Amino acid sequence: MFADFLRRLYLAYHDSLTGLPNRAQFMEELGRELAHAQRADNIIALLMLDLDHFKQINDTMGHAAGDQVLKEVSRRLKKRVRKEDHMARLGGDEFAIIQRDLKTLEDAVSFGKELLVILSQPYDIKEMKFQGGVSIGIAIWQPGQPIDTNLLEQADIALYKAKEERGLFAFYTSKMTSEIKRRVDLRNDLEEALNTDELFLVYQPQIDIRSNKLIGVEALLRWKHPEKGFISPAEFIPIAEMHGMMHRLGFRVLKEACETLCRWCDKGENPEVMAVNISPNQLDSEVFDQKIIDLIERLGMPGKMLELEVTERIMIQPRASTDLTLRKLAENGIKLSMDDFGTGYSSLLTLRRWPFHRLKIAQEFVRDMLIDSSDREIVKATIGFAENLGLQVIAEGVEEMEQLEFLKQNGCYLIQGYLVARPMTEDKLFEWMQKRITENNAVLSE
Ligand code: C2E
Ligand code: MG
Ligand code: MG
């Protein structure tokens, strides 16, 4: 009976995978250490660690491999951390350490550097060696600071800063703005929202103005945050990318978008193609292509009904496997388009290298092309470029009839933008498609 009680007590305060104290115990210890440091006039440091690429390992090599890494990290930490200090696994791949009784701030720096070396040694997982890496955020409490300083939050902010700047570690300073605080909060909230309907898709039609035919729809992600309201994907996608959430999030988008397309088809509407935005780091996964192929096979959806929109960023650091991945997708009929063309780095060579079928003229050029001559030239050049390469070209962000006229005159007939329709939910777009039929495709002809 008593042994059972002790066991439950142990489990309440420890992480069962690594045997390290958990967040609950760590917070109690932190409170005690702050009180002690105040009495003894000492400095304490809180170091928060987050493994680089951990989520990718979990997603691509499986949870057992992820667990092995976590155990190895904790073994290395246990060997190095002093008995009188405290450490914990806070959750996921986050670990924290309290260093007590520091004499100077440099002690925390040299300790942090040591941890970087220790944790960056290769890990042997499933007979593969993989290079570890870690980022560290450090928050310091010194005599004179309030006792209720939220040291854990400060270390978390510093950690975020370290990751964002791809630095190895960062100290919290009061200058770290509320902007970072917002991003830290968003990251934590996004992790929670990944499997909820706070995240959902809307769909925007793409049409060919020559026939007024619907040629596809683009799936766009939305996040309705319970307190902050709508957050733009332009803000939260980079956060998801930076924190390794894009594999999960991206696959959810792909799955939901394809399922939606199939539901529309079952109900008698066929918008031809579902275009889905893909982040470069989704292509890092070795199973990316196979997962998509399995998905469309399961849904009985022909590959040609799926289009992947990638940005020029994939060309900056393509992995050797990217070639194979994109080719395999193309062999299965899946289309590839280059989004926001002209905003990043692309050359004829890189464009030729992969099986693109379409270029998308970035919204920012379309927006200003009637008032800015250099944007106008970029739009014209892109259209010419596409023509020379035998690719289709589509303009997005078309809001005005004058913009449409200009595009038409210059040989771009595929458009997407508020002029045609705003992004809509699955049901609304279904109604929209039905209305088009009854009104004889009259969207742009009134
Ligand atoms: P994008 O792929 O270039 O998407 C086009 C953006 O233009 C969308 O913004 C769309 O709502 C907006 N838009 C369309 N027509 C008009 C118009 O006529 N006027 C104006 N002012 N805007 C128009 P949104 O939905 O805010 O998405 C922003 C970016 O976030 C997207 O740019 C895309 O890069 C990214 N994104 C959105 N959903 C996903 C996703 O599921 N995965 C990934 N990786 N990225 C996504
Ligand atoms: Mg797009
Ligand atoms: Mg775009």
PDB file of N, CA and C in Angstrom, residues 34-44 140-149 151 154:
ATOM      1  N   LEU A  34      15.085  30.142  -5.695  1.00  0.00           N
ATOM      2  CA  LEU A  34      14.999  31.609  -5.736  1.00  0.00           C
ATOM      3  C   LEU A  34      15.003  32.170  -4.308  1.00  0.00           C
ATOM      4  N   ALA A  35      14.252  31.513  -3.426  1.00  0.00           N
ATOM      5  CA  ALA A  35      14.205  31.975  -2.035  1.00  0.00           C
ATOM      6  C   ALA A  35      15.593  31.854  -1.405  1.00  0.00           C
ATOM      7  N   HIS A  36      16.242  30.746  -1.718  1.00  0.00           N
ATOM      8  CA  HIS A  36      17.580  30.521  -1.155  1.00  0.00           C
ATOM      9  C   HIS A  36      18.570  31.573  -1.675  1.00  0.00           C
ATOM     10  N   ALA A  37      18.514  31.813  -2.994  1.00  0.00           N
ATOM     11  CA  ALA A  37      19.454  32.763  -3.597  1.00  0.00           C
ATOM     12  C   ALA A  37      19.263  34.155  -3.002  1.00  0.00           C
ATOM     13  N   GLN A  38      18.002  34.485  -2.697  1.00  0.00           N
ATOM     14  CA  GLN A  38      17.738  35.796  -2.120  1.00  0.00           C
ATOM     15  C   GLN A  38      18.352  35.907  -0.714  1.00  0.00           C
ATOM     16  N   ARG A  39      18.157  34.837   0.049  1.00  0.00           N
ATOM     17  CA  ARG A  39      18.725  34.849   1.416  1.00  0.00           C
ATOM     18  C   ARG A  39      20.242  34.904   1.360  1.00  0.00           C
ATOM     19  N   ALA A  40      20.825  34.097   0.456  1.00  0.00           N
ATOM     20  CA  ALA A  40      22.287  33.955   0.442  1.00  0.00           C
ATOM     21  C   ALA A  40      22.976  34.989  -0.450  1.00  0.00           C
ATOM     22  N   ASP A  41      22.189  35.865  -1.087  1.00  0.00           N
ATOM     23  CA  ASP A  41      22.769  36.878  -1.973  1.00  0.00           C
ATOM     24  C   ASP A  41      23.561  36.245  -3.122  1.00  0.00           C
ATOM     25  N   ASN A  42      23.007  35.212  -3.694  1.00  0.00           N
ATOM     26  CA  ASN A  42      23.701  34.468  -4.747  1.00  0.00           C
ATOM     27  C   ASN A  42      23.038  34.659  -6.108  1.00  0.00           C
ATOM     28  N   ILE A  43      23.784  34.274  -7.131  1.00  0.00           N
ATOM     29  CA  ILE A  43      23.210  34.306  -8.487  1.00  0.00           C
ATOM     30  C   ILE A  43      22.727  32.903  -8.841  1.00  0.00           C
ATOM     31  N   ILE A  44      21.587  32.800  -9.510  1.00  0.00           N
ATOM     32  CA  ILE A  44      21.254  31.499 -10.101  1.00  0.00           C
ATOM     33  C   ILE A  44      20.969  31.666 -11.596  1.00  0.00           C
ATOM     34  N   ILE A 140      19.005  34.727 -15.949  1.00  0.00           N
ATOM     35  CA  ILE A 140      19.802  34.865 -14.722  1.00  0.00           C
ATOM     36  C   ILE A 140      18.974  35.581 -13.660  1.00  0.00           C
ATOM     37  N   TRP A 141      19.066  35.095 -12.429  1.00  0.00           N
ATOM     38  CA  TRP A 141      18.501  35.874 -11.323  1.00  0.00           C
ATOM     39  C   TRP A 141      19.674  36.370 -10.481  1.00  0.00           C
ATOM     40  N   GLN A 142      19.687  37.687 -10.216  1.00  0.00           N
ATOM     41  CA  GLN A 142      20.749  38.261  -9.399  1.00  0.00           C
ATOM     42  C   GLN A 142      20.117  38.987  -8.233  1.00  0.00           C
ATOM     43  N   PRO A 143      20.850  39.139  -7.139  1.00  0.00           N
ATOM     44  CA  PRO A 143      20.306  39.870  -5.993  1.00  0.00           C
ATOM     45  C   PRO A 143      19.791  41.235  -6.452  1.00  0.00           C
ATOM     46  N   GLY A 144      18.656  41.608  -5.938  1.00  0.00           N
ATOM     47  CA  GLY A 144      18.074  42.894  -6.325  1.00  0.00           C
ATOM     48  C   GLY A 144      16.869  42.692  -7.230  1.00  0.00           C
ATOM     49  N   GLN A 145      16.845  41.552  -7.940  1.00  0.00           N
ATOM     50  CA  GLN A 145      15.683  41.284  -8.800  1.00  0.00           C
ATOM     51  C   GLN A 145      14.522  40.779  -7.949  1.00  0.00           C
ATOM     52  N   PRO A 146      13.298  41.018  -8.380  1.00  0.00           N
ATOM     53  CA  PRO A 146      12.171  40.534  -7.566  1.00  0.00           C
ATOM     54  C   PRO A 146      12.169  39.007  -7.463  1.00  0.00           C
ATOM     55  N   ILE A 147      11.700  38.535  -6.363  1.00  0.00           N
ATOM     56  CA  ILE A 147      11.702  37.091  -6.106  1.00  0.00           C
ATOM     57  C   ILE A 147      10.700  36.360  -7.007  1.00  0.00           C
ATOM     58  N   ASP A 148       9.688  37.117  -7.456  1.00  0.00           N
ATOM     59  CA  ASP A 148       8.693  36.440  -8.295  1.00  0.00           C
ATOM     60  C   ASP A 148       9.009  36.549  -9.792  1.00  0.00           C
ATOM     61  N   THR A 149      10.280  36.855 -10.113  1.00  0.00           N
ATOM     62  CA  THR A 149      10.690  36.879 -11.517  1.00  0.00           C
ATOM     63  C   THR A 149      10.340  35.543 -12.170  1.00  0.00           C
ATOM     64  N   LEU A 151      11.468  33.213 -14.164  1.00  0.00           N
ATOM     65  CA  LEU A 151      12.739  32.847 -14.779  1.00  0.00           C
ATOM     66  C   LEU A 151      12.554  31.846 -15.932  1.00  0.00           C
ATOM     67  N   GLN A 154      11.444  33.670 -18.972  1.00  0.00           N
ATOM     68  CA  GLN A 154      12.560  34.440 -19.540  1.00  0.00           C
ATOM     69  C   GLN A 154      13.520  33.525 -20.301  1.00  0.00           C
TER      70      GLN A 154
END
